[in-house]
Short mmCIF file of C-alpha atoms in Angstrom, two decimals:
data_model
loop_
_atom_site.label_atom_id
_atom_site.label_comp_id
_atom_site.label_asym_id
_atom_site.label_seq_id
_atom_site.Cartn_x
_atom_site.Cartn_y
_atom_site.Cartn_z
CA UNK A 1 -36.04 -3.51 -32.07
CA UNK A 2 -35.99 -6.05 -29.75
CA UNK A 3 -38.50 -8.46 -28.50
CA UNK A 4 -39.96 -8.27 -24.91
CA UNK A 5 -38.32 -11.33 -22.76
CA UNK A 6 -40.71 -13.41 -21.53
CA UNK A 7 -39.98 -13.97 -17.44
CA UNK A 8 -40.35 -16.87 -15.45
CA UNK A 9 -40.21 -18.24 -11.91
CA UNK A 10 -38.80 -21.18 -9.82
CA UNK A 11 -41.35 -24.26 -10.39
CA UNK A 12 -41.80 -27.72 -8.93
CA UNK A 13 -39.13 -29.36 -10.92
CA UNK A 14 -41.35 -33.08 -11.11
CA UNK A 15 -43.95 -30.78 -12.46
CA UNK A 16 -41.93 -29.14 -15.04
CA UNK A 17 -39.95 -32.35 -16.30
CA UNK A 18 -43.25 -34.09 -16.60
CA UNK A 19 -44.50 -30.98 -18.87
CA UNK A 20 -41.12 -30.97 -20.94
CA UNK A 21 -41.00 -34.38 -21.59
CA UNK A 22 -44.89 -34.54 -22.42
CA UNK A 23 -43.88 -32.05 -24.85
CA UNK A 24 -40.90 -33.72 -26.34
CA UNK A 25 -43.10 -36.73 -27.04
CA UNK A 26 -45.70 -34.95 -29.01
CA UNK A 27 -43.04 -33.27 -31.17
CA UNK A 28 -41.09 -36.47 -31.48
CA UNK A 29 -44.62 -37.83 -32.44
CA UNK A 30 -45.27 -35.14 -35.20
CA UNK A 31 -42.90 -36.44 -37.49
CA UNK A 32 -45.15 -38.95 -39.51
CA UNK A 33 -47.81 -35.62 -39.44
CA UNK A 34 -48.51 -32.99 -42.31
CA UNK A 35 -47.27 -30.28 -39.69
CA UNK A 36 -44.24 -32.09 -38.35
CA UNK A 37 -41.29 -29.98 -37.42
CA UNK A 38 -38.51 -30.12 -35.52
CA UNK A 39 -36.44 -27.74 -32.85
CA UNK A 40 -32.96 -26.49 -33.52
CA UNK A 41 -31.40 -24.91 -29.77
CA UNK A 42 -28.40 -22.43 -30.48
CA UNK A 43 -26.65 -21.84 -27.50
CA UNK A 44 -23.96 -18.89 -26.59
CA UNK A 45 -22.55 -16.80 -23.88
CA UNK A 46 -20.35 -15.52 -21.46
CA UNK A 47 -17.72 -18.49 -19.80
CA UNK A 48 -18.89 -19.44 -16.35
CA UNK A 49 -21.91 -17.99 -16.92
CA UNK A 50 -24.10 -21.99 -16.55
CA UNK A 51 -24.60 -22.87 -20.00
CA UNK A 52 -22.98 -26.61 -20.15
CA UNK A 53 -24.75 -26.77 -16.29
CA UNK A 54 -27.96 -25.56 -17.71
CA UNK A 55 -28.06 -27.72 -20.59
CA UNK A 56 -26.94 -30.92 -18.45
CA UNK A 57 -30.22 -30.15 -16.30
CA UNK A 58 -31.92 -30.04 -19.20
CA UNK A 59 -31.29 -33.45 -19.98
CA UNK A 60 -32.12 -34.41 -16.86
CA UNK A 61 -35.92 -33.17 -16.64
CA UNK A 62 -36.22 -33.88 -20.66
CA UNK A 63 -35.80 -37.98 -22.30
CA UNK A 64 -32.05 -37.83 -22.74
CA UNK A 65 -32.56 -40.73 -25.40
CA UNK A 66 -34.18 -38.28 -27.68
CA UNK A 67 -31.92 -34.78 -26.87
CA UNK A 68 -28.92 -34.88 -28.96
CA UNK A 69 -26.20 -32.37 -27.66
CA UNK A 70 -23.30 -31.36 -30.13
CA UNK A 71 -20.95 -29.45 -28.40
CA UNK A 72 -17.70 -28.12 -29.75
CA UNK A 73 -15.13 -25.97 -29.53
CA UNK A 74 -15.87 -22.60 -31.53
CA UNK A 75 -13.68 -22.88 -34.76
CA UNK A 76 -12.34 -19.65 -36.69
CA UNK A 77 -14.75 -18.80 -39.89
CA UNK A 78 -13.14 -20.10 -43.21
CA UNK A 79 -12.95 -18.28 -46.18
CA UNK A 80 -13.16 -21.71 -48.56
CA UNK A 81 -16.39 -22.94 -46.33
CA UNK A 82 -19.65 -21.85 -45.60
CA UNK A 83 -20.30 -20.91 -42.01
CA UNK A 84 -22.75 -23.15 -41.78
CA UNK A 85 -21.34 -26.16 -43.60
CA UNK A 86 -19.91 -27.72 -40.49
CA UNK A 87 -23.56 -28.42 -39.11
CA UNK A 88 -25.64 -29.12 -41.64
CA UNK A 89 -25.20 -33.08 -40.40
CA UNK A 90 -25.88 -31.62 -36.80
CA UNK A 91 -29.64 -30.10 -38.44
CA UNK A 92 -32.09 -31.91 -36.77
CA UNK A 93 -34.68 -33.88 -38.25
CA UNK A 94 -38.58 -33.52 -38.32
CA UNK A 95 -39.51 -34.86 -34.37
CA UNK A 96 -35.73 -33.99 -33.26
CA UNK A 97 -34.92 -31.33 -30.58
CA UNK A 98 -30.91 -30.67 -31.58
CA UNK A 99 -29.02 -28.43 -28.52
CA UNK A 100 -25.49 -26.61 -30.36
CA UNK A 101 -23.63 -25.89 -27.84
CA UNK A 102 -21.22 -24.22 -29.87
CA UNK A 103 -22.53 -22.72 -33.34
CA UNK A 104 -21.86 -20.37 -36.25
CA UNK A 105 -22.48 -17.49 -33.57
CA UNK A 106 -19.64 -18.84 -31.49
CA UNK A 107 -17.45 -19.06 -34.67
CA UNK A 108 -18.25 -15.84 -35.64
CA UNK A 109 -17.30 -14.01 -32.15
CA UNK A 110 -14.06 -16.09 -32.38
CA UNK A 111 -12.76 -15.12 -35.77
CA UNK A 112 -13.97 -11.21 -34.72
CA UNK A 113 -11.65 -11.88 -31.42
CA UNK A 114 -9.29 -13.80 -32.48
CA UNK A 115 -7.88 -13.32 -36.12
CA UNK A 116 -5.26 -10.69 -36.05
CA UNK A 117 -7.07 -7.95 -38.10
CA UNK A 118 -10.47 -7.88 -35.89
CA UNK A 119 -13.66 -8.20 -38.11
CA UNK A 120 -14.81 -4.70 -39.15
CA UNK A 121 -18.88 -3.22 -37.85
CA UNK A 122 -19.90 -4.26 -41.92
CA UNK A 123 -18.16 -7.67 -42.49
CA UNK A 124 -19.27 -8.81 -39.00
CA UNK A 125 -23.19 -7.40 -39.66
CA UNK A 126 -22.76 -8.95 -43.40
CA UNK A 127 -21.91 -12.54 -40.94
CA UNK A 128 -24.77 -11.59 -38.62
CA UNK A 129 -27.31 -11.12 -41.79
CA UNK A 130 -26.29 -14.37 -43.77
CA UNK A 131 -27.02 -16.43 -40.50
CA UNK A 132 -30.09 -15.11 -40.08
CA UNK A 133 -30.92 -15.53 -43.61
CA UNK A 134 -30.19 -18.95 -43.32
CA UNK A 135 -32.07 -19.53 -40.01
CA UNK A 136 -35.06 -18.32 -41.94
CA UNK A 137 -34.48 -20.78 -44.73
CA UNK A 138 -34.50 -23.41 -41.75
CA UNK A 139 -37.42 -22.09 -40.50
CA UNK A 140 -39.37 -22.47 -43.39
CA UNK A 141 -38.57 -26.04 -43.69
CA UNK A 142 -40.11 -27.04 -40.60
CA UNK A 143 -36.59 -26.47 -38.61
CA UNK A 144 -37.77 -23.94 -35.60
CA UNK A 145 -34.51 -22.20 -34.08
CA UNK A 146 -34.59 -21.28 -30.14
CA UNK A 147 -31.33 -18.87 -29.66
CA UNK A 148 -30.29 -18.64 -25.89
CA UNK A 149 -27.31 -16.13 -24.89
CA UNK A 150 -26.44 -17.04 -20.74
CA UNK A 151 -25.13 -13.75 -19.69
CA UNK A 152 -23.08 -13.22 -17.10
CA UNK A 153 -21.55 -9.59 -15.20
CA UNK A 154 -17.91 -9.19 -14.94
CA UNK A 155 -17.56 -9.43 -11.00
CA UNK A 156 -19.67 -12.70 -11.04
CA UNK A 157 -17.36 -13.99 -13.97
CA UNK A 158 -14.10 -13.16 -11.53
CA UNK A 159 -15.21 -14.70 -8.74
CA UNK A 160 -16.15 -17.82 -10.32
CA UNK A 161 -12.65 -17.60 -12.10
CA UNK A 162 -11.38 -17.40 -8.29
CA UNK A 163 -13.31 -20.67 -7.28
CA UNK A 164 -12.19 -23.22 -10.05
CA UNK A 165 -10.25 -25.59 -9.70
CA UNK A 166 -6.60 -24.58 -10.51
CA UNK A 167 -6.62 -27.92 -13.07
CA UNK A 168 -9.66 -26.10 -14.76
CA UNK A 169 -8.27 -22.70 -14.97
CA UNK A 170 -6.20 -23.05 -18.64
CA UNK A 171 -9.55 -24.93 -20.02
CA UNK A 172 -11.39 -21.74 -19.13
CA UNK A 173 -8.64 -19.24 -20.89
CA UNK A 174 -11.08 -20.43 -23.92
CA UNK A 175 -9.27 -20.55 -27.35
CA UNK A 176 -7.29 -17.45 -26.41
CA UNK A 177 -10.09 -15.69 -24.99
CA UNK A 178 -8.68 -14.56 -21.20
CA UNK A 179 -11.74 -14.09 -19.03
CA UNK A 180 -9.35 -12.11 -16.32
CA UNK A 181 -9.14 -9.56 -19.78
CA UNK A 182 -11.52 -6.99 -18.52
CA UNK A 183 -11.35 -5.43 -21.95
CA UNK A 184 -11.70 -8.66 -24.04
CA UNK A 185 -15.06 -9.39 -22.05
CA UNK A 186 -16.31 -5.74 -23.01
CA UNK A 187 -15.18 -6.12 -26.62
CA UNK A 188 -17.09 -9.63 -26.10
CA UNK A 189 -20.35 -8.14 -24.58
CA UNK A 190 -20.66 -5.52 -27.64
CA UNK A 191 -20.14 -7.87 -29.94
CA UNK A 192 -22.79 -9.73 -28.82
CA UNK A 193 -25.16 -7.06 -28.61
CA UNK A 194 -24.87 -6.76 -32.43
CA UNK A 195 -26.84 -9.98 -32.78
CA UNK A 196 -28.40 -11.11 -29.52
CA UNK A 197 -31.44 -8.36 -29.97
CA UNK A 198 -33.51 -11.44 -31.10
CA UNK A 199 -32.28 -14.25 -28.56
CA UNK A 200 -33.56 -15.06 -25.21
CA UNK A 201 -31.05 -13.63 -22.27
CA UNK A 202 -30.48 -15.76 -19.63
CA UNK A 203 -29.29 -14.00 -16.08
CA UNK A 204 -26.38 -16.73 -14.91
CA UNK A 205 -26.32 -15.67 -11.39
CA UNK A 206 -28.84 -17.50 -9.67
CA UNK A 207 -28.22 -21.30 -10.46
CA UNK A 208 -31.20 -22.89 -9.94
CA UNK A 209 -33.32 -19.63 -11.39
CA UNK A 210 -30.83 -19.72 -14.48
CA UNK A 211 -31.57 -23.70 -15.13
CA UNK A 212 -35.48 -23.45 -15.07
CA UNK A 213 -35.64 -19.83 -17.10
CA UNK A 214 -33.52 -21.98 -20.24
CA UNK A 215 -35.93 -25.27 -19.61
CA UNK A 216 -38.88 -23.15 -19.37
CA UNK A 217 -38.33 -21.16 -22.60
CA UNK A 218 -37.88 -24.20 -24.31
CA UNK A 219 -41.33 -25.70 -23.11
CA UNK A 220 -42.98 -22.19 -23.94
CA UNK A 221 -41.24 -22.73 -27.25
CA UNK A 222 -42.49 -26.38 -28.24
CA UNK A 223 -45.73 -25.89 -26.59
CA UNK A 224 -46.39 -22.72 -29.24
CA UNK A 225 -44.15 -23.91 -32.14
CA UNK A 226 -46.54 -21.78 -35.33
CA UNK A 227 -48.19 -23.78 -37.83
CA UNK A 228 -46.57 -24.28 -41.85
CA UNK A 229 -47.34 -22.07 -44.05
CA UNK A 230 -49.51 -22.90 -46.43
CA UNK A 231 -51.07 -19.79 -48.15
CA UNK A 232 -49.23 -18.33 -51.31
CA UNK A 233 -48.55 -14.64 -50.66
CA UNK A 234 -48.43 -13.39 -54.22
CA UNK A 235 -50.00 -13.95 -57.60
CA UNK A 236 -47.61 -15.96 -59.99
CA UNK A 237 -46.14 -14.13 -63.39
CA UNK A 238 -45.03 -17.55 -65.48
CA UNK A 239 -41.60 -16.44 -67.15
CA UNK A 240 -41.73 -16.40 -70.96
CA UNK A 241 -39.93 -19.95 -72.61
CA UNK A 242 -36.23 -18.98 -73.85
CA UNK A 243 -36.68 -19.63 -77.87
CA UNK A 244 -33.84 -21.64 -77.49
CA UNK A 245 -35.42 -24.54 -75.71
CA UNK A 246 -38.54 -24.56 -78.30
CA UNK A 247 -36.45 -24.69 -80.95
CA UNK A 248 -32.73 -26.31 -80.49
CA UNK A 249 -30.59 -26.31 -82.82
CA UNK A 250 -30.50 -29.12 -85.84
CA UNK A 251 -27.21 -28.55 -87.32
CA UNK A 252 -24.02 -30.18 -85.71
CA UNK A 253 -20.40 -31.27 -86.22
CA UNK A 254 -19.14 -33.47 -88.24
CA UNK A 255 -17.12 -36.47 -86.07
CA UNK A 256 -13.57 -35.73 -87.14
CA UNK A 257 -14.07 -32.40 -86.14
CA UNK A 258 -15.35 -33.21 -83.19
CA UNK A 259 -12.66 -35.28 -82.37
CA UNK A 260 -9.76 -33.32 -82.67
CA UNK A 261 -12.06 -30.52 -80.73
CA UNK A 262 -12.58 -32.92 -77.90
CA UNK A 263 -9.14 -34.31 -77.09
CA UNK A 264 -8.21 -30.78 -76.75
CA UNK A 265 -10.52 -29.69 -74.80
CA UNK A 266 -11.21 -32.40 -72.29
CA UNK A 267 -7.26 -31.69 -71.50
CA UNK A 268 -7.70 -28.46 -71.27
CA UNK A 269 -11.07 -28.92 -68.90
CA UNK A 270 -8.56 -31.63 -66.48
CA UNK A 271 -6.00 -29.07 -66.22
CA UNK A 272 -7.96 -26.00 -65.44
CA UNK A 273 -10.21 -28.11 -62.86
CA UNK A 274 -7.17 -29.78 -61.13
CA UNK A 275 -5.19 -26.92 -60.91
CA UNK A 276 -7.49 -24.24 -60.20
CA UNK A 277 -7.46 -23.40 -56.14
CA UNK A 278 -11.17 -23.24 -55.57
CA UNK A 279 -13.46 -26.23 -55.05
CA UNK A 280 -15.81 -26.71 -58.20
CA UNK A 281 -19.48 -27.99 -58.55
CA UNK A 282 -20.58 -28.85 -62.04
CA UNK A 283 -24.53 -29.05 -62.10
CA UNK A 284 -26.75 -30.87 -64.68
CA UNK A 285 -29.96 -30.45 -65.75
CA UNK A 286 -32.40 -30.89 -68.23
CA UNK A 287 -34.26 -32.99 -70.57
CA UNK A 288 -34.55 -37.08 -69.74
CA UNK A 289 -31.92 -38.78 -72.76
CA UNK A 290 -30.42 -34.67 -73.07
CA UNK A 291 -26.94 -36.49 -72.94
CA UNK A 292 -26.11 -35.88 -69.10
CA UNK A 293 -24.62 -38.94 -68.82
CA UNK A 294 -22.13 -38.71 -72.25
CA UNK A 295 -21.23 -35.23 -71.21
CA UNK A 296 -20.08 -36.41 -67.49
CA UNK A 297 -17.81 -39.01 -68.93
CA UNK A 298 -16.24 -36.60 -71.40
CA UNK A 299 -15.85 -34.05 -68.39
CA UNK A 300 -14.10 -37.06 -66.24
CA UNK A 301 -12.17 -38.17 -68.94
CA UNK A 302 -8.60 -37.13 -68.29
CA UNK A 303 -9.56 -36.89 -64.37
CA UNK A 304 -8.24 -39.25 -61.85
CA UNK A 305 -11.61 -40.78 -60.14
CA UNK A 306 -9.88 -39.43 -56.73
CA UNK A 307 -10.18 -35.78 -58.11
CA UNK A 308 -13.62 -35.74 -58.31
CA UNK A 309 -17.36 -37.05 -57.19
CA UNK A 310 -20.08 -37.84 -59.34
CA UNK A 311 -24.12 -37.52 -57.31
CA UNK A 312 -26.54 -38.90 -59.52
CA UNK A 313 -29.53 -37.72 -57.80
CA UNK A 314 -32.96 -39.40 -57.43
CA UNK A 315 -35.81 -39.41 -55.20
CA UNK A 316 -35.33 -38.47 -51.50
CA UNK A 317 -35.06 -40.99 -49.32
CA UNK A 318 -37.72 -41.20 -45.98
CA UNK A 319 -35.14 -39.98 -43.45
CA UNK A 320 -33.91 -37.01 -46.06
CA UNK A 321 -37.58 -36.13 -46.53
CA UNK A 322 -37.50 -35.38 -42.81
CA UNK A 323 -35.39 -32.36 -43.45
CA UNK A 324 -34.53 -29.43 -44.65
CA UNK A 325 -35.26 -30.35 -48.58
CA UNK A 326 -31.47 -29.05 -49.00
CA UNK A 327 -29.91 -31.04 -46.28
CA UNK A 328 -28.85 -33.95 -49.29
CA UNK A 329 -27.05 -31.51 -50.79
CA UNK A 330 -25.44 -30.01 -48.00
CA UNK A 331 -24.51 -33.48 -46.68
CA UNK A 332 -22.70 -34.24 -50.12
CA UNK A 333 -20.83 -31.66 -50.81
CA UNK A 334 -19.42 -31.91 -47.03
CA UNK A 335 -18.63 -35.16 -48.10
CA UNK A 336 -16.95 -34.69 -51.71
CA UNK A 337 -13.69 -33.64 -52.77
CA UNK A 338 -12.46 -30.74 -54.75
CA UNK A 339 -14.90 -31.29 -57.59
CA UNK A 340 -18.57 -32.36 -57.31
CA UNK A 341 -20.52 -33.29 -60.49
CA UNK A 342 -24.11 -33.17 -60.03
CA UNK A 343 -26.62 -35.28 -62.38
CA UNK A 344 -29.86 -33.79 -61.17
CA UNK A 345 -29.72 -31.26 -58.29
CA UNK A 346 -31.56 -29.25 -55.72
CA UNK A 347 -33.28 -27.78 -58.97
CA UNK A 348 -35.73 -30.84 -58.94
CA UNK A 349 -37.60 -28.56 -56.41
CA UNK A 350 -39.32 -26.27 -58.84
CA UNK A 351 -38.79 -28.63 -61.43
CA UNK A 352 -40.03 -32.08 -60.94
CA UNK A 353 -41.39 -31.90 -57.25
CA UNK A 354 -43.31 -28.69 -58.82
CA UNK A 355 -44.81 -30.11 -61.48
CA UNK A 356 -45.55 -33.63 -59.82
CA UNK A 357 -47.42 -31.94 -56.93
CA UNK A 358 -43.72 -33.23 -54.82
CA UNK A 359 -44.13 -29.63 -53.46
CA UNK A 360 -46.79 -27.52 -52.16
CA UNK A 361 -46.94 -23.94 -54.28
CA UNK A 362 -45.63 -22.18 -51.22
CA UNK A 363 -42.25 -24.50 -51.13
CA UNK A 364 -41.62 -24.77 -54.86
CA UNK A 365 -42.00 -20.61 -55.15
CA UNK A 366 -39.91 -19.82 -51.89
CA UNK A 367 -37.44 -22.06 -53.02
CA UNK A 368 -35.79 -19.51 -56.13
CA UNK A 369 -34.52 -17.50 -53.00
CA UNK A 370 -33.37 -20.66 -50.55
CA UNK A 371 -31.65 -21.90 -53.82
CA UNK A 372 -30.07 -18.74 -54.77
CA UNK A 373 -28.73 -17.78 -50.95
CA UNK A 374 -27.13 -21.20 -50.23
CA UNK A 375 -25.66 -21.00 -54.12
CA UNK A 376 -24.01 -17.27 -52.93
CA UNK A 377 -23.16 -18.74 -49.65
CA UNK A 378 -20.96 -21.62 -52.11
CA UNK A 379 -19.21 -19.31 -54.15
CA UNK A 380 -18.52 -16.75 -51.57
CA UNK A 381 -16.56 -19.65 -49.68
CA UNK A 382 -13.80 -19.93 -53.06
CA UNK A 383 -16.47 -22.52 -54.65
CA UNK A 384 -17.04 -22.31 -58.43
CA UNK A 385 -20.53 -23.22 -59.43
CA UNK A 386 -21.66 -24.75 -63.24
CA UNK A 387 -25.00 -24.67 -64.30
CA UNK A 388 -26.01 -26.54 -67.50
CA UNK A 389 -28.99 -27.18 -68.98
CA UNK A 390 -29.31 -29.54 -71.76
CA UNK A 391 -32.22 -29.43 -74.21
CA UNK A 392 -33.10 -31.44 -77.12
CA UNK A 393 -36.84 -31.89 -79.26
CA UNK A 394 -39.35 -33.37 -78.22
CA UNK A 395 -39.48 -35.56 -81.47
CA UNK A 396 -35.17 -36.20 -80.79
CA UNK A 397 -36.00 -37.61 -77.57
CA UNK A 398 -38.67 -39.70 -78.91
CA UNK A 399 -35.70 -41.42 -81.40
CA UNK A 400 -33.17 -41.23 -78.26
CA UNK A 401 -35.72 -43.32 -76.41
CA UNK A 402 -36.56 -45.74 -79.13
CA UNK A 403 -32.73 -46.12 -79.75
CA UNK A 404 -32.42 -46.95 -75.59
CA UNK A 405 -34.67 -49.77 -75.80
CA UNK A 406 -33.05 -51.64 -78.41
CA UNK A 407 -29.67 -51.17 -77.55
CA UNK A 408 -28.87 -54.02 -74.63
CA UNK A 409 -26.22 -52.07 -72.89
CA UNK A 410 -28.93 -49.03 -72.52
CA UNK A 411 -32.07 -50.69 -71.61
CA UNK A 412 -31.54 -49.82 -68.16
CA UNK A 413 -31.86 -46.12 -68.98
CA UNK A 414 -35.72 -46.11 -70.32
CA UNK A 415 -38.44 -46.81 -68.02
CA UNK A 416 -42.27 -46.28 -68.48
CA UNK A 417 -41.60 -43.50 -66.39
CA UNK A 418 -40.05 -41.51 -69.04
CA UNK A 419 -42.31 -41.97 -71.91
CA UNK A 420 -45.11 -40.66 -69.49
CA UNK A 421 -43.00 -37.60 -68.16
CA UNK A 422 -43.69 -36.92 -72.22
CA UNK A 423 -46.77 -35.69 -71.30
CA UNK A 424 -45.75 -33.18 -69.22
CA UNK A 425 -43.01 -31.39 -71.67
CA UNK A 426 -44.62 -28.52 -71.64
CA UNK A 427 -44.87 -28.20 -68.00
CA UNK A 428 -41.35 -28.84 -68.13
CA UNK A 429 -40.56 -25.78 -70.23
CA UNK A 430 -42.51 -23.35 -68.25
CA UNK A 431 -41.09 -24.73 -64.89
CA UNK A 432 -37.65 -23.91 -66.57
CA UNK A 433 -38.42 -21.07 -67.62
CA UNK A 434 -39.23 -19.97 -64.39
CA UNK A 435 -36.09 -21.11 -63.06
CA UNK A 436 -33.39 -19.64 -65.45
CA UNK A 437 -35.72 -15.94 -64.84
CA UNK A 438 -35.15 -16.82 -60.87
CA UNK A 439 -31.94 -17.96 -60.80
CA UNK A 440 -29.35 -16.90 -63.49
CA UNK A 441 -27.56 -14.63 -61.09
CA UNK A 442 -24.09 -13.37 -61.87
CA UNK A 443 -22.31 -15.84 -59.31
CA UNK A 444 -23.88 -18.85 -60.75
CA UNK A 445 -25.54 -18.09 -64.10
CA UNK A 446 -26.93 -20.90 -66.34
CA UNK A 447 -25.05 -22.23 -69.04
CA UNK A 448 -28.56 -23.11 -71.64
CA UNK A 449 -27.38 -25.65 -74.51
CA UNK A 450 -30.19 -26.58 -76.54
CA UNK A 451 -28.96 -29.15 -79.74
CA UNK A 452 -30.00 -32.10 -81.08
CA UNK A 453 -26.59 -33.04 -81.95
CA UNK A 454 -24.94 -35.38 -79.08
CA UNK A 455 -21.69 -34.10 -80.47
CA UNK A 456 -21.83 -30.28 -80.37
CA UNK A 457 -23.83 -30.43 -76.65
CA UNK A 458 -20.58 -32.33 -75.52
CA UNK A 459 -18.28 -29.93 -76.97
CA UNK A 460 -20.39 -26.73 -75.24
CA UNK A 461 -20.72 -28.47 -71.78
CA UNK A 462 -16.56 -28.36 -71.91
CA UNK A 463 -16.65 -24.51 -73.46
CA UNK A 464 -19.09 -23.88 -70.75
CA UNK A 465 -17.24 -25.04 -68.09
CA UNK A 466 -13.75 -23.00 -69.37
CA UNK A 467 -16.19 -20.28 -69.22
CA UNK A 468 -17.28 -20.30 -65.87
CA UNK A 469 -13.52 -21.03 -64.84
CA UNK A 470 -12.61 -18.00 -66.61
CA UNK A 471 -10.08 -20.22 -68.26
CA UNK A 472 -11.62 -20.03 -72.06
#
């Protein structure tokens, strides 16, 4: 059902750019505040119909210093990339008012006009719903989205078309898209009508009415942005702890046989990952001194370092902690080859940031779902995803740790830091717990490998990995 349209009239234009900018400065001022957020403007419409006029105005009456404007062309939809992994560096951050002029919307009503077998009702809604879905996922981290569609009738659109300039006429025949097509703009128009039921319709035939209705929505919009929320909706069932990580396994190989099985296998693992089609994310977590590290370089070892990308992740850094708490990922795997290996991932949300108070309850428990959506979103765009989880003993760590700090070449890898994490091991188990109940999906299930012998963990992160390849 749609939403009632707020309406507005013309203004005193000093008056309202004094009001927009006041509010730009308290948002912009938020963002070292507990309930700093930031805007996100998605805007779409008919050609002609004022939008690149409306938003210039906009950055007339507003501080242009602090309005960024990203506009590009619409680009088909890709079946090897997310919709939305093309702006994810565009997401602005908490105090930031970001205008798209040109978005996944536009993308999506090229590629359903453009591509020569048009987008069926489903596979269009099934675009519609993942956007939204994702928009919600903004939402709740502090990114609030303002979606404006500048509509325009068909006899206004042709007599505009009559009054450009003749230099300006094959610009406007927009990425195939004739606007002289009377029956691509209807096509258009109910294609938009599929998702627009929750966006703000601006009229495009009065100019300066057109202008102030777009800046005044915006002003309504940061002057009644809603507060975070804080209150947990449901009463927490703690998952029970897999046997496995309580008790790992003793027993292990010998190291001739482990030799033999790891030349052939770490072959076998190059192969398979350089010649497979789709992009590949190998993801590690797990215990501190689990043998991340070891396994990596046995992964990488018949690799050429220009196949792949290794993100050892840490804490957040100020500006990432500004955004989405996904936007580090997004930002790396836009910015890593065919294959990404992960040493600590977007799991540290309900792992370490829940148990170190990182995360408020409400963040750490929404997150199964934001986790679980953008994983889908990866492997529906041709991108294999590993998940491995290393576990050892308590008591093997304790000798793994003792071995660290009297080794020279390892000293780096113990801090005080991880003999008091020690005292939270059993948090650690019940936060994992939770995690493999909440997100072992079919798409991206968990690969658990709980020894306490360095060799056989090696030998089942490779197995695991063939696995998930379906190349074992």
């Amino acid at each position: 059902m749609s939403k009632q349209q707020p309406t507005f009239e013309l203004r005193d234009e000093d008056e309202l750019s004094l009001e927009l900018i006041e509010a730009q400065y308290a948002l912009k001022n938020s963002r070292d505040k507990k309930n700093a957020k930031s805007v996100l403007v998605l805007v779409s419409g008919i050609e002609l119909a004022g939008k690149g006029e409306a938003v210039k105005q906009l950055r007339e009456w507003l501080d242009p210093r602090y309005l960024r404007v990203k506009a590009d062309a619409p680009q088909l939809l890709s079946n090897n990339q997310a919709f939305w992994q093309s702006y994810t560096r565009f997401i602005p951050a908490e105090g930031q008012i970001v205008v798209m002029f040109g978005n996944w919307y536009s993308d999506l009503l090229t590629t359903a006009m453009h591509v020569s077998k048009p987008l069926d009702e489903n596979l269009f809604d099934g675009y519609v719903e993942q956007m939204r879905a994702f928009e919600h996922d903004l939402q709740n981290n502090h990114v609030h989205i303002v979606k404006v569609w500048f509509d325009l009738s068909w006899k206004s659109l042709q007599k505009r078309l009559d009054q450009i300039d003749a230099s300006e006429q094959q610009w406007h025949k927009l990425h195939g898209l004739d606007w002289r097509n009377k029956k691509q703009y209807d096509t258009l128009q109910s294609l938009s009508q599929r998702f627009t039921d929750d966006w703000f319709i601006v009229d495009g035939e009065d100019e300066k009415l057109r202008d102030q209705c777009f800046a005044q929505y915006l002003l309504q919009t940061l002057q009644e942005l809603p507060e975070h929320q804080t209150k947990v909706t449901q009463k927490w069932q703690q998952a029970a702890i897999p046997k496995a990580l309580l008790e790992p396994e003793k027993a292990g190989l010998e190291k001739q046989d482990y030799k033999e099985e790891l030349s052939k296998l770490t072959k076998k693992v190059a192969d398979r990952l350089r010649y497979d089609e789709r992009k590949v994310v190998i993801a590690f977590e797990g215990m501190d001194a689990a043998g991340k590290g070891g396994a990596i370089k046995r992964i990488v070892k018949k690799l050429d370092p220009r196949e792949y990308e290794i993100h050892t992740i840490a804490a957040p850094e100020r500006y990432e902690l500004r955004r989405p708490y996904l936007w580090r990922f997004w930002s790396k795997l836009n910015d890593s080859g065919k294959i990404a290996i992960f040493d600590r991932t977007w799991y540290g949300r309900v792992l370490v940031e829940r148990i170190e108070g990182f995360a408020s309850t409400v963040e750490w428990q929404r997150a199964y779902s934001e986790i679980n959506r953008f994983e889908e979103n990866l492997v529906d765009s041709q991108t294999v995803i590993v998940k491995i989880w290393l576990a050892i003993s308590k008591d093997e760590q304790a000798l793994r740790f003792k071995a660290r700090e009297q080794t020279p070449h390892k000293r780096f890898k113990i801090t005080e830091e991880d003999w008091r994490n020690r005292d939270k091991w059993d948090d650690y188990l019940k936060a994992a717990a939770d995690m493999f109940k909440r997100t072992d999906t079919d798409y991206a299930p968990w690969y658990v490998i709980a020894t306490d012998d360095k060799y056989l963990a090696r030998i089942e992160v490779l197995k695991a990995i063939l696995k998930q390849l379906k190349a074992d």
